Amino acid sequence: MILLGVNVDHVATLRQARYRDEPNSFGGFVEPDPASMAWLAEDAGADGITMHVREDRRHVQVEDVERYLERKKTRLNLEVSLSEEMVELALSLEPDSVCLVPENRMEVTTEGGLDVVANLSRAEEAVRAFDNKNIPTSMFIDPDASQLEASAKIGSPWVELHTGSFARAWPNKEKREKELSILREGMEVGISLGLQVNAGHGINYENVESAKSLLRVTEFNIGHSIICRALEHGLADSVSTMRRLLNS
Ligand code: PXP
């Protein structure tokens, strides 16, 4: 069974589109609320919740995380960058796991994998700091052997393979199969190195059918597509449908 982590960042993106500069207008009424959507997703079958607090606080706010934690029913996977400030913040929030991601101020959402090879000592320090608090760390990386080996070398127990190239290649069967085989190879290398292998980015209701052929992946983290479907069908439906597709 592949677990489903629901990423609620896009709920915050929608809220910030209206209220970024005026949180106290409209009598202080601000919507939508990422914490409420996270609790709803948990009730509908999410195995975990992912939130990404960015350096520039563009989407999810620290208050969203704190609010969610007050009534958390599953577990929080907190995404942060490798910067000292963000690692300190993540340590103080005590999530159930941390995923280290690259950050680029110009991107709308996370676009490439973290370069663990180029940031080896900084990443190792972060893994050690989280490990001291019994928080497993995941490296969000491209399915590349050198990144997998570097992640294992610094003692990160988990990795999350970036599935963006597979999702982009989806319309072309040949390219899709090529990207899938790269991911499959990455999955096998990761497992042979003793890593728990998760995956995410760009997985949706159409491509999940072939993404789930990555049978030894522990968890898929899915955000955009679930939140989009929720606009039409409601969040409970979108989470339970994805759960069913993932494991049918
Ligand atoms: N995994 C990570 C590390 C992410 O940063 C994101 C969001 O970009 C996702 C998974 C989910 O991606 P999507 O919103 O495309 O489903």
Coordinates of N, CA and C and ligand atoms in Angstrom, one line a residue:
M1 N 0.8 -1.2 0.0 CA 0.0 0.0 0.0 C 0.9 1.3 0.0
I2 N 0.6 2.2 -0.9 CA 1.3 3.4 -0.9 C 0.5 4.5 -0.1
L3 N 1.2 5.1 0.8 CA 0.6 6.1 1.7 C 0.4 7.4 1.0
L4 N -0.6 8.2 1.4 CA -0.9 9.5 0.8 C -0.7 10.6 1.7
G5 N 0.3 11.4 1.4 CA 0.5 12.7 2.1 C -0.1 13.8 1.3
V6 N -1.0 14.6 2.0 CA -1.6 15.7 1.3 C -0.9 17.0 1.6
N7 N -0.5 17.7 0.5 CA 0.1 19.0 0.7 C -0.9 20.1 0.5
V8 N -1.0 20.9 1.6 CA -2.1 21.9 1.6 C -1.5 23.3 1.3
D9 N -0.3 23.4 0.7 CA 0.3 24.7 0.4 C -0.6 25.5 -0.5
H10 N -1.3 24.9 -1.4 CA -2.1 25.6 -2.4 C -3.3 26.3 -1.8
V11 N -3.7 25.8 -0.6 CA -4.8 26.5 0.1 C -4.3 27.8 0.6
A12 N -3.0 27.8 1.1 CA -2.4 29.0 1.5 C -2.1 30.0 0.3
T13 N -1.8 29.4 -0.8 CA -1.5 30.2 -2.0 C -2.7 31.0 -2.4
L14 N -3.9 30.4 -2.3 CA -5.2 31.0 -2.6 C -5.5 32.1 -1.6
R15 N -5.3 31.8 -0.4 CA -5.5 32.8 0.6 C -4.6 34.1 0.4
Q16 N -3.3 33.8 0.2 CA -2.4 34.9 0.1 C -2.7 35.7 -1.1
A17 N -3.3 35.1 -2.2 CA -3.6 35.9 -3.4 C -4.5 37.1 -3.1
R18 N -5.3 36.9 -2.0 CA -6.2 38.0 -1.7 C -5.7 38.8 -0.4
Y19 N -5.2 38.1 0.5 CA -5.0 38.7 1.9 C -3.5 39.0 2.2
R20 N -2.6 38.8 1.3 CA -1.2 38.9 1.6 C -0.9 40.3 2.3
D21 N -1.4 41.3 1.7 CA -1.1 42.7 2.2 C -2.2 43.2 3.1
E22 N -3.2 42.5 3.3 CA -4.3 43.1 4.2 C -5.0 42.0 5.0
P23 N -4.3 41.3 5.9 CA -4.8 40.2 6.7 C -6.0 40.7 7.6
N24 N -6.0 42.0 7.9 CA -7.0 42.4 8.9 C -8.2 43.2 8.2
S25 N -8.2 43.2 6.9 CA -9.4 43.8 6.3 C -10.5 42.8 6.3
F26 N -11.7 43.2 5.9 CA -12.9 42.3 5.9 C -13.1 41.8 7.4
G27 N -12.9 42.7 8.3 CA -13.2 42.4 9.7 C -12.2 41.3 10.2
G28 N -11.1 41.1 9.6 CA -10.2 40.1 10.1 C -10.6 38.7 9.6
F29 N -11.6 38.6 8.8 CA -12.0 37.3 8.2 C -11.2 36.9 7.1
V30 N -10.5 35.8 7.2 CA -9.5 35.4 6.1 C -9.8 34.0 5.7
E31 N -9.9 33.8 4.4 CA -10.2 32.4 3.9 C -9.4 32.2 2.6
P32 N -9.1 30.9 2.3 CA -9.4 29.7 3.0 C -8.3 29.4 4.1
D33 N -8.6 28.4 5.0 CA -7.7 28.1 6.1 C -7.0 26.8 5.9
P34 N -5.7 26.8 5.7 CA -4.9 25.6 5.4 C -5.1 24.6 6.6
A35 N -5.2 25.0 7.8 CA -5.3 24.1 8.9 C -6.6 23.3 8.8
S36 N -7.7 24.1 8.6 CA -9.0 23.4 8.5 C -9.0 22.4 7.4
M37 N -8.4 22.8 6.2 CA -8.4 21.9 5.1 C -7.5 20.6 5.4
A38 N -6.5 20.8 6.2 CA -5.7 19.7 6.6 C -6.5 18.7 7.5
W39 N -7.2 19.3 8.4 CA -8.0 18.4 9.3 C -9.1 17.6 8.4
L40 N -9.7 18.3 7.5 CA -10.7 17.7 6.6 C -10.0 16.6 5.8
A41 N -8.8 16.8 5.3 CA -8.1 15.8 4.5 C -7.8 14.6 5.4
E42 N -7.4 14.8 6.6 CA -7.2 13.7 7.5 C -8.4 12.9 7.7
D43 N -9.6 13.6 7.9 CA -10.8 12.8 8.1 C -11.2 12.0 6.8
A44 N -10.7 12.5 5.7 CA -11.1 11.8 4.4 C -10.1 10.7 4.0
G45 N -9.0 10.5 4.9 CA -8.1 9.4 4.6 C -6.7 9.7 4.3
A46 N -6.3 11.0 4.5 CA -4.9 11.3 4.3 C -4.1 10.6 5.4
D47 N -2.9 10.1 5.0 CA -2.1 9.5 6.0 C -1.1 10.5 6.7
G48 N -1.0 11.7 6.0 CA -0.2 12.7 6.6 C -0.4 14.0 5.9
I49 N 0.1 15.1 6.5 CA -0.1 16.4 5.9 C 1.3 17.0 5.7
T50 N 1.4 17.7 4.5 CA 2.7 18.4 4.3 C 2.4 19.9 4.2
M51 N 3.3 20.7 4.8 CA 3.2 22.1 4.7 C 4.6 22.6 4.4
H52 N 4.7 23.6 3.6 CA 6.0 24.2 3.2 C 6.1 25.7 3.7
V53 N 6.9 25.9 4.7 CA 7.1 27.3 5.1 C 8.3 27.8 4.4
R54 N 8.1 28.8 3.6 CA 9.1 29.4 2.7 C 9.9 30.5 3.5
E55 N 11.1 30.7 3.0 CA 11.9 31.8 3.6 C 11.1 33.1 3.6
D56 N 10.5 33.4 2.5 CA 9.8 34.7 2.3 C 8.3 34.6 2.8
R57 N 7.9 33.5 3.4 CA 6.5 33.3 4.0 C 5.5 33.6 2.9
R58 N 5.8 33.2 1.7 CA 4.9 33.6 0.6 C 3.5 32.9 0.6
H59 N 3.5 31.6 1.1 CA 2.3 30.9 1.1 C 1.9 30.5 2.6
V60 N 2.4 29.4 3.1 CA 2.0 28.9 4.4 C 2.8 29.8 5.4
Q61 N 2.0 30.2 6.5 CA 2.6 31.0 7.6 C 2.9 30.1 8.8
V62 N 3.8 30.6 9.6 CA 4.1 29.8 10.8 C 2.8 29.5 11.6
E63 N 1.9 30.6 11.7 CA 0.7 30.4 12.4 C -0.2 29.3 11.9
D64 N -0.1 29.1 10.6 CA -0.9 28.0 10.0 C -0.4 26.6 10.5
V65 N 0.9 26.5 10.6 CA 1.4 25.2 11.1 C 1.1 25.1 12.6
E66 N 1.2 26.1 13.4 CA 0.9 26.0 14.8 C -0.6 25.7 15.0
R67 N -1.4 26.3 14.2 CA -2.9 26.0 14.3 C -3.2 24.6 14.0
Y68 N -2.6 24.1 12.9 CA -2.8 22.7 12.5 C -2.4 21.8 13.6
L69 N -1.2 22.1 14.2 CA -0.6 21.1 15.2 C -1.5 21.0 16.4
E70 N -2.3 22.0 16.7 CA -3.2 22.0 17.8 C -4.2 20.8 17.8
R71 N -4.6 20.5 16.5 CA -5.6 19.4 16.4 C -5.2 18.4 15.3
K72 N -3.9 18.2 15.2 CA -3.3 17.2 14.3 C -3.8 15.8 14.6
K73 N -4.2 15.1 13.5 CA -4.7 13.8 13.7 C -3.8 12.7 13.1
T74 N -2.9 13.1 12.2 CA -2.0 12.2 11.6 C -0.6 12.6 11.9
R75 N 0.1 13.1 10.9 CA 1.5 13.6 11.2 C 1.8 14.7 10.2
L76 N 2.7 15.6 10.7 CA 3.1 16.7 9.9 C 4.5 16.5 9.3
N77 N 4.5 16.6 7.9 CA 5.8 16.6 7.2 C 6.0 18.1 6.8
L78 N 7.0 18.7 7.5 CA 7.3 20.1 7.2 C 8.4 20.3 6.2
E79 N 8.1 21.0 5.2 CA 9.2 21.3 4.2 C 9.8 22.6 4.5
V80 N 11.1 22.7 4.5 CA 11.9 23.9 4.6 C 13.1 23.9 3.8
S81 N 13.7 25.0 3.6 CA 15.0 25.1 2.9 C 16.1 24.8 3.9
L82 N 17.3 24.7 3.3 CA 18.5 24.3 4.1 C 19.0 25.5 4.9
S83 N 18.4 26.7 4.8 CA 19.0 27.9 5.5 C 19.0 27.7 7.0
E84 N 20.0 28.3 7.7 CA 20.1 28.1 9.1 C 18.8 28.5 9.8
E85 N 18.2 29.7 9.4 CA 17.0 30.2 10.0 C 15.8 29.2 9.8
M86 N 15.7 28.6 8.7 CA 14.6 27.7 8.4 C 14.8 26.4 9.2
V87 N 16.0 25.9 9.3 CA 16.2 24.7 10.1 C 15.9 24.9 11.5
E88 N 16.3 26.1 12.0 CA 16.0 26.5 13.4 C 14.5 26.5 13.6
L89 N 13.8 27.1 12.7 CA 12.4 27.2 12.8 C 11.7 25.8 12.8
A90 N 12.2 25.0 11.9 CA 11.6 23.6 11.8 C 11.9 22.9 13.1
L91 N 13.0 23.0 13.7 CA 13.3 22.4 15.0 C 12.4 22.8 16.1
S92 N 12.1 24.1 16.0 CA 11.2 24.7 17.1 C 9.8 24.2 16.9
L93 N 9.3 23.9 15.7 CA 8.0 23.5 15.5 C 7.7 22.0 15.8
E94 N 8.8 21.3 15.9 CA 8.7 19.8 16.2 C 7.7 19.1 15.3
P95 N 7.9 19.1 14.0 CA 7.0 18.3 13.1 C 7.4 16.8 13.3
D96 N 6.6 15.9 12.6 CA 6.9 14.5 12.7 C 8.0 14.1 11.7
S97 N 8.2 14.9 10.7 CA 9.3 14.7 9.8 C 9.6 16.0 9.1
V98 N 10.8 16.1 8.5 CA 11.1 17.3 7.8 C 11.6 16.9 6.4
C99 N 11.2 17.7 5.4 CA 11.7 17.4 4.1 C 12.5 18.7 3.7
L100 N 13.7 18.5 3.3 CA 14.6 19.6 2.9 C 14.5 19.8 1.4
V101 N 14.1 21.0 1.1 CA 13.8 21.4 -0.3 C 14.6 22.6 -0.8
P102 N 14.9 22.7 -2.1 CA 15.6 23.9 -2.6 C 14.6 25.0 -2.6
E103 N 15.0 26.2 -2.6 CA 14.1 27.4 -2.7 C 14.7 28.4 -3.6
N104 N 13.8 28.9 -4.5 CA 14.2 29.9 -5.4 C 13.0 30.9 -5.4
R105 N 13.3 32.1 -5.1 CA 12.3 33.1 -4.9 C 11.4 33.3 -6.1
M106 N 11.9 33.0 -7.3 CA 11.1 33.3 -8.5 C 10.1 32.2 -8.9
E107 N 10.3 31.0 -8.3 CA 9.4 29.9 -8.7 C 8.1 30.0 -8.0
V108 N 7.0 29.5 -8.7 CA 5.7 29.5 -8.1 C 5.6 28.4 -7.1
T109 N 6.2 27.2 -7.4 CA 6.2 26.1 -6.5 C 7.6 25.4 -6.7
T110 N 7.9 24.4 -5.8 CA 9.2 23.9 -5.8 C 9.5 23.2 -7.2
E111 N 10.6 23.6 -7.9 CA 10.8 23.1 -9.2 C 11.9 22.1 -9.5
G112 N 12.9 22.1 -8.7 CA 13.9 21.1 -9.0 C 14.3 20.4 -7.6
G113 N 15.1 19.4 -7.7 CA 15.5 18.7 -6.5 C 16.6 19.5 -5.8
L114 N 16.8 19.1 -4.5 CA 17.9 19.7 -3.7 C 19.2 19.1 -4.1
D115 N 20.2 20.0 -4.3 CA 21.5 19.5 -4.6 C 22.3 19.1 -3.3
V116 N 22.1 17.8 -2.9 CA 22.7 17.4 -1.6 C 24.2 17.3 -1.8
V117 N 24.7 16.9 -3.0 CA 26.1 16.8 -3.3 C 26.8 18.1 -3.0
A118 N 26.2 19.2 -3.5 CA 26.8 20.5 -3.4 C 26.7 21.1 -2.1
N119 N 25.7 20.6 -1.3 CA 25.5 21.2 0.1 C 25.7 20.1 1.2
L120 N 26.7 19.3 1.0 CA 26.8 18.1 1.8 C 27.0 18.4 3.3
S121 N 27.9 19.3 3.6 CA 28.1 19.5 5.1 C 26.9 20.2 5.7
R122 N 26.3 21.2 5.0 CA 25.2 21.9 5.6 C 24.0 20.9 5.8
A123 N 23.8 20.1 4.8 CA 22.7 19.1 4.9 C 23.0 18.1 6.0
E124 N 24.2 17.7 6.1 CA 24.6 16.7 7.2 C 24.3 17.3 8.6
E125 N 24.7 18.6 8.7 CA 24.4 19.3 10.0 C 22.9 19.3 10.3
A126 N 22.1 19.6 9.3 CA 20.7 19.7 9.5 C 20.1 18.3 9.9
V127 N 20.6 17.2 9.2 CA 20.1 15.9 9.5 C 20.4 15.5 10.9
R128 N 21.6 15.9 11.3 CA 22.1 15.6 12.7 C 21.2 16.3 13.7
A129 N 20.9 17.6 13.4 CA 20.1 18.4 14.4 C 18.7 17.8 14.5
F130 N 18.1 17.4 13.4 CA 16.8 16.8 13.4 C 16.8 15.4 14.1
D131 N 17.8 14.7 13.8 CA 18.0 13.4 14.4 C 18.1 13.5 15.9
N132 N 18.8 14.5 16.4 CA 18.9 14.7 17.9 C 17.5 14.9 18.5
K133 N 16.5 15.3 17.7 CA 15.2 15.5 18.2 C 14.2 14.4 17.8
N134 N 14.9 13.3 17.3 CA 14.1 12.1 16.8 C 13.1 12.5 15.6
I135 N 13.5 13.4 14.8 CA 12.7 13.8 13.7 C 13.4 13.3 12.4
P136 N 12.8 12.4 11.7 CA 13.4 11.9 10.4 C 13.5 13.0 9.4
T137 N 14.6 13.0 8.6 CA 14.7 14.0 7.6 C 14.6 13.3 6.2
S138 N 14.0 14.0 5.3 CA 13.9 13.6 3.9 C 14.6 14.6 3.0
M139 N 15.3 14.1 2.0 CA 15.9 15.0 1.0 C 15.0 14.9 -0.3
F140 N 14.5 16.1 -0.7 CA 13.7 16.1 -1.9 C 14.7 16.2 -3.1
I141 N 14.9 15.1 -3.8 CA 16.0 15.1 -4.8 C 15.5 14.5 -6.1
D142 N 16.3 14.9 -7.1 CA 16.0 14.2 -8.4 C 16.5 12.8 -8.3
P143 N 15.9 11.9 -9.1 CA 16.2 10.5 -9.0 C 17.6 10.2 -9.6
D144 N 18.6 10.6 -9.0 CA 20.0 10.6 -9.5 C 20.8 9.9 -8.5
A145 N 21.6 8.9 -9.0 CA 22.4 8.0 -8.0 C 23.3 8.8 -7.1
S146 N 23.9 9.9 -7.7 CA 24.9 10.6 -6.8 C 24.1 11.4 -5.7
Q147 N 22.9 11.8 -6.0 CA 22.1 12.5 -4.9 C 21.6 11.5 -3.9
L148 N 21.3 10.3 -4.3 CA 20.8 9.3 -3.4 C 22.0 8.8 -2.5
E149 N 23.1 8.7 -3.1 CA 24.3 8.2 -2.3 C 24.7 9.3 -1.3
A150 N 24.6 10.5 -1.8 CA 25.0 11.6 -0.8 C 24.0 11.7 0.3
S151 N 22.7 11.5 0.0 CA 21.7 11.5 1.1 C 21.9 10.4 2.1
A152 N 22.3 9.2 1.6 CA 22.6 8.1 2.5 C 23.8 8.4 3.3
K153 N 24.8 8.9 2.6 CA 26.1 9.2 3.3 C 25.9 10.2 4.5
I154 N 25.1 11.1 4.4 CA 24.9 12.1 5.5 C 23.9 11.6 6.5
G155 N 23.4 10.4 6.3 CA 22.5 9.8 7.4 C 21.1 10.2 7.3
S156 N 20.6 10.7 6.1 CA 19.2 11.0 6.0 C 18.4 9.7 5.9
P157 N 17.5 9.5 6.7 CA 16.8 8.2 6.6 C 15.8 8.1 5.4
W158 N 15.3 9.2 5.0 CA 14.4 9.2 3.9 C 14.8 10.1 2.7
V159 N 14.3 9.8 1.5 CA 14.4 10.7 0.4 C 13.0 10.9 -0.2
E160 N 12.8 12.0 -0.9 CA 11.6 12.1 -1.7 C 12.0 12.3 -3.1
L161 N 11.7 11.4 -4.0 CA 12.1 11.6 -5.4 C 11.2 12.6 -6.1
H162 N 11.8 13.5 -6.8 CA 11.1 14.5 -7.5 C 10.4 13.9 -8.8
T163 N 9.1 13.9 -8.9 CA 8.4 13.3 -10.0 C 8.0 14.3 -11.1
G164 N 8.5 15.5 -11.0 CA 8.1 16.6 -11.9 C 8.4 16.2 -13.3
S165 N 9.6 15.7 -13.6 CA 9.9 15.4 -15.0 C 9.0 14.3 -15.6
F166 N 8.6 13.3 -14.8 CA 7.7 12.3 -15.2 C 6.3 13.0 -15.5
A167 N 5.9 13.9 -14.6 CA 4.5 14.5 -14.8 C 4.5 15.3 -16.1
R168 N 5.6 16.0 -16.3 CA 5.7 16.9 -17.5 C 5.8 16.0 -18.8
A169 N 6.4 14.8 -18.7 CA 6.5 14.0 -19.8 C 5.2 13.2 -20.1
W170 N 4.3 13.2 -19.2 CA 3.1 12.4 -19.2 C 2.4 12.3 -20.6
P171 N 2.2 13.4 -21.3 CA 1.4 13.3 -22.6 C 2.1 12.5 -23.6
N172 N 3.4 12.3 -23.5 CA 4.2 11.5 -24.5 C 4.6 10.2 -23.9
K173 N 4.0 9.1 -24.5 CA 4.1 7.8 -23.9 C 5.6 7.3 -23.7
E174 N 6.3 7.6 -24.8 CA 7.7 7.2 -24.8 C 8.5 7.9 -23.7
K175 N 8.3 9.2 -23.7 CA 9.1 10.0 -22.7 C 8.6 9.7 -21.2
R176 N 7.3 9.4 -21.1 CA 6.8 9.0 -19.8 C 7.4 7.8 -19.3
E177 N 7.5 6.8 -20.2 CA 8.1 5.5 -19.8 C 9.6 5.7 -19.4
K178 N 10.3 6.6 -20.2 CA 11.7 6.8 -19.9 C 11.8 7.4 -18.5
E179 N 11.0 8.4 -18.2 CA 11.0 9.1 -16.9 C 10.7 8.1 -15.8
L180 N 9.7 7.2 -16.0 CA 9.3 6.2 -15.1 C 10.4 5.3 -14.8
S181 N 11.2 4.9 -15.8 CA 12.3 3.9 -15.6 C 13.4 4.6 -14.8
I182 N 13.6 5.9 -15.0 CA 14.6 6.7 -14.2 C 14.2 6.7 -12.7
L183 N 12.9 6.9 -12.5 CA 12.4 6.9 -11.2 C 12.5 5.5 -10.5
R184 N 12.2 4.5 -11.3 CA 12.2 3.1 -10.8 C 13.6 2.8 -10.4
E185 N 14.6 3.2 -11.2 CA 16.0 3.0 -10.9 C 16.4 3.7 -9.7
G186 N 15.9 5.0 -9.5 CA 16.2 5.8 -8.3 C 15.6 5.1 -7.1
M187 N 14.4 4.6 -7.3 CA 13.7 4.0 -6.1 C 14.6 2.7 -5.7
E188 N 15.0 1.9 -6.6 CA 15.8 0.7 -6.3 C 17.1 1.1 -5.7
V189 N 17.8 2.1 -6.2 CA 19.1 2.5 -5.6 C 18.8 3.0 -4.2
G190 N 17.8 3.8 -4.0 CA 17.5 4.3 -2.7 C 17.3 3.2 -1.7
I191 N 16.5 2.2 -2.1 CA 16.1 1.1 -1.2 C 17.4 0.3 -0.9
S192 N 18.2 0.1 -1.9 CA 19.4 -0.7 -1.7 C 20.4 0.0 -0.7
L193 N 20.2 1.4 -0.7 CA 21.1 2.2 0.3 C 20.5 2.2 1.7
G194 N 19.3 1.6 1.8 CA 18.6 1.6 3.1 C 17.7 2.8 3.4
L195 N 17.4 3.5 2.3 CA 16.6 4.7 2.5 C 15.1 4.4 2.4
Q196 N 14.3 5.1 3.1 CA 12.8 5.1 2.8 C 12.6 6.0 1.6
V197 N 12.0 5.5 0.6 CA 11.8 6.3 -0.6 C 10.4 6.8 -0.8
N198 N 10.2 8.1 -0.7 CA 8.9 8.7 -1.0 C 9.0 9.4 -2.3
A199 N 7.9 9.9 -2.8 CA 7.9 10.6 -4.1 C 6.8 11.7 -4.2
G200 N 7.1 12.7 -5.0 CA 6.0 13.7 -5.2 C 6.4 14.8 -6.2
H201 N 5.4 15.5 -6.5 CA 5.4 16.7 -7.4 C 4.8 16.4 -8.7
G202 N 3.6 17.0 -9.0 CA 3.0 16.9 -10.3 C 2.1 15.6 -10.4
I203 N 2.0 14.8 -9.4 CA 1.2 13.6 -9.5 C -0.3 14.1 -9.5
N204 N -1.1 13.5 -10.4 CA -2.5 13.9 -10.5 C -3.4 12.7 -10.7
Y205 N -4.7 13.0 -10.9 CA -5.7 11.9 -11.0 C -5.5 11.0 -12.3
E206 N -4.8 11.6 -13.3 CA -4.5 10.9 -14.5 C -3.2 10.0 -14.4
N207 N -2.2 10.7 -14.0 CA -0.9 10.0 -14.1 C -0.6 9.1 -12.9
V208 N -1.5 9.2 -11.8 CA -1.2 8.4 -10.6 C -1.3 6.9 -11.0
E209 N -2.1 6.5 -12.0 CA -2.2 5.1 -12.4 C -0.8 4.6 -12.8
S210 N 0.0 5.3 -13.5 CA 1.3 4.8 -13.9 C 2.3 5.1 -12.8
A211 N 2.1 6.2 -12.1 CA 3.1 6.6 -11.0 C 3.1 5.5 -9.9
K212 N 1.9 4.9 -9.7 CA 1.9 3.9 -8.6 C 2.5 2.6 -9.0
S213 N 3.0 2.5 -10.2 CA 3.8 1.3 -10.6 C 5.2 1.3 -9.9
L214 N 5.4 2.5 -9.2 CA 6.6 2.6 -8.4 C 6.3 2.0 -7.0
L215 N 6.1 0.6 -7.1 CA 5.5 -0.1 -6.0 C 6.2 0.0 -4.6
R216 N 7.5 0.2 -4.7 CA 8.2 0.2 -3.4 C 8.4 1.6 -2.8
V217 N 7.7 2.5 -3.4 CA 7.7 3.9 -2.8 C 6.8 3.8 -1.5
T218 N 7.2 4.4 -0.4 CA 6.4 4.4 0.8 C 5.2 5.4 0.7
E219 N 5.5 6.6 0.3 CA 4.4 7.6 0.3 C 4.5 8.6 -0.9
F220 N 3.4 8.9 -1.4 CA 3.3 10.0 -2.4 C 2.8 11.3 -1.7
N221 N 3.5 12.4 -2.0 CA 3.0 13.7 -1.5 C 2.3 14.4 -2.7
I222 N 1.1 14.7 -2.5 CA 0.3 15.3 -3.6 C -0.4 16.5 -3.1
G223 N -0.3 17.6 -3.8 CA -1.0 18.8 -3.4 C -1.9 19.4 -4.5
H224 N -1.3 20.0 -5.5 CA -2.0 20.8 -6.5 C -3.2 20.1 -7.0
S225 N -3.1 18.9 -7.5 CA -4.2 18.2 -8.1 C -5.3 17.9 -7.2
I226 N -5.0 17.6 -5.9 CA -6.1 17.3 -4.9 C -6.8 18.6 -4.6
I227 N -6.1 19.7 -4.5 CA -6.8 21.0 -4.1 C -7.6 21.5 -5.3
C228 N -7.1 21.2 -6.6 CA -7.9 21.6 -7.8 C -9.2 20.8 -7.8
R229 N -9.1 19.5 -7.6 CA -10.3 18.7 -7.7 C -11.3 19.1 -6.6
A230 N -10.8 19.6 -5.5 CA -11.6 20.0 -4.4 C -12.5 21.1 -4.8
L231 N -12.1 22.0 -5.7 CA -12.9 23.1 -6.1 C -14.2 22.6 -6.7
E232 N -14.2 21.5 -7.4 CA -15.4 21.0 -8.1 C -16.1 20.0 -7.2
H233 N -15.3 19.1 -6.5 CA -16.0 18.0 -5.9 C -15.9 18.0 -4.3
G234 N -15.2 19.0 -3.8 CA -15.0 19.0 -2.4 C -13.8 18.3 -2.0
L235 N -13.2 18.7 -0.8 CA -11.9 18.1 -0.5 C -12.0 16.6 0.0
A236 N -13.1 16.3 0.7 CA -13.3 14.9 1.1 C -13.3 14.0 -0.1
D237 N -14.0 14.3 -1.1 CA -14.1 13.5 -2.3 C -12.7 13.4 -2.9
S238 N -12.0 14.6 -3.0 CA -10.7 14.5 -3.8 C -9.7 13.7 -3.0
V239 N -9.7 13.7 -1.7 CA -8.7 12.9 -1.0 C -9.1 11.4 -1.0
S240 N -10.4 11.1 -0.8 CA -10.8 9.7 -0.8 C -10.6 9.1 -2.2
T241 N -10.9 9.9 -3.3 CA -10.7 9.4 -4.6 C -9.2 9.1 -4.9
M242 N -8.4 10.0 -4.5 CA -6.9 9.8 -4.7 C -6.5 8.5 -3.9
R243 N -7.0 8.4 -2.7 CA -6.6 7.3 -1.9 C -7.0 6.0 -2.6
R244 N -8.2 6.0 -3.2 CA -8.7 4.8 -3.8 C -7.9 4.5 -5.1
L245 N -7.6 5.5 -5.9 CA -6.8 5.3 -7.1 C -5.4 4.8 -6.8
L246 N -4.9 5.3 -5.7 CA -3.5 5.0 -5.3 C -3.4 3.5 -5.0
N247 N -4.4 2.9 -4.4 CA -4.3 1.6 -3.9 C -5.3 0.6 -4.6
S248 N -5.9 1.0 -5.7 CA -6.8 0.0 -6.3 C -6.0 -0.9 -7.1
Ligands
PXP1 N1 6.8 17.2 -2.7 C1 7.5 18.4 -2.5 C2 8.8 18.3 -1.8 C3 6.9 19.6 -2.9 O1 7.6 20.7 -2.6 C4 5.6 19.6 -3.4 C5 5.0 20.9 -3.8 O2 5.7 21.5 -4.8 C6 4.9 18.4 -3.6 C7 5.5 17.2 -3.2 C8 3.6 18.3 -4.2 O3 3.6 18.7 -5.5 P1 2.2 19.0 -6.2 O4 1.6 20.2 -5.6 O5 2.6 19.2 -7.6 O6 1.4 17.8 -6.0

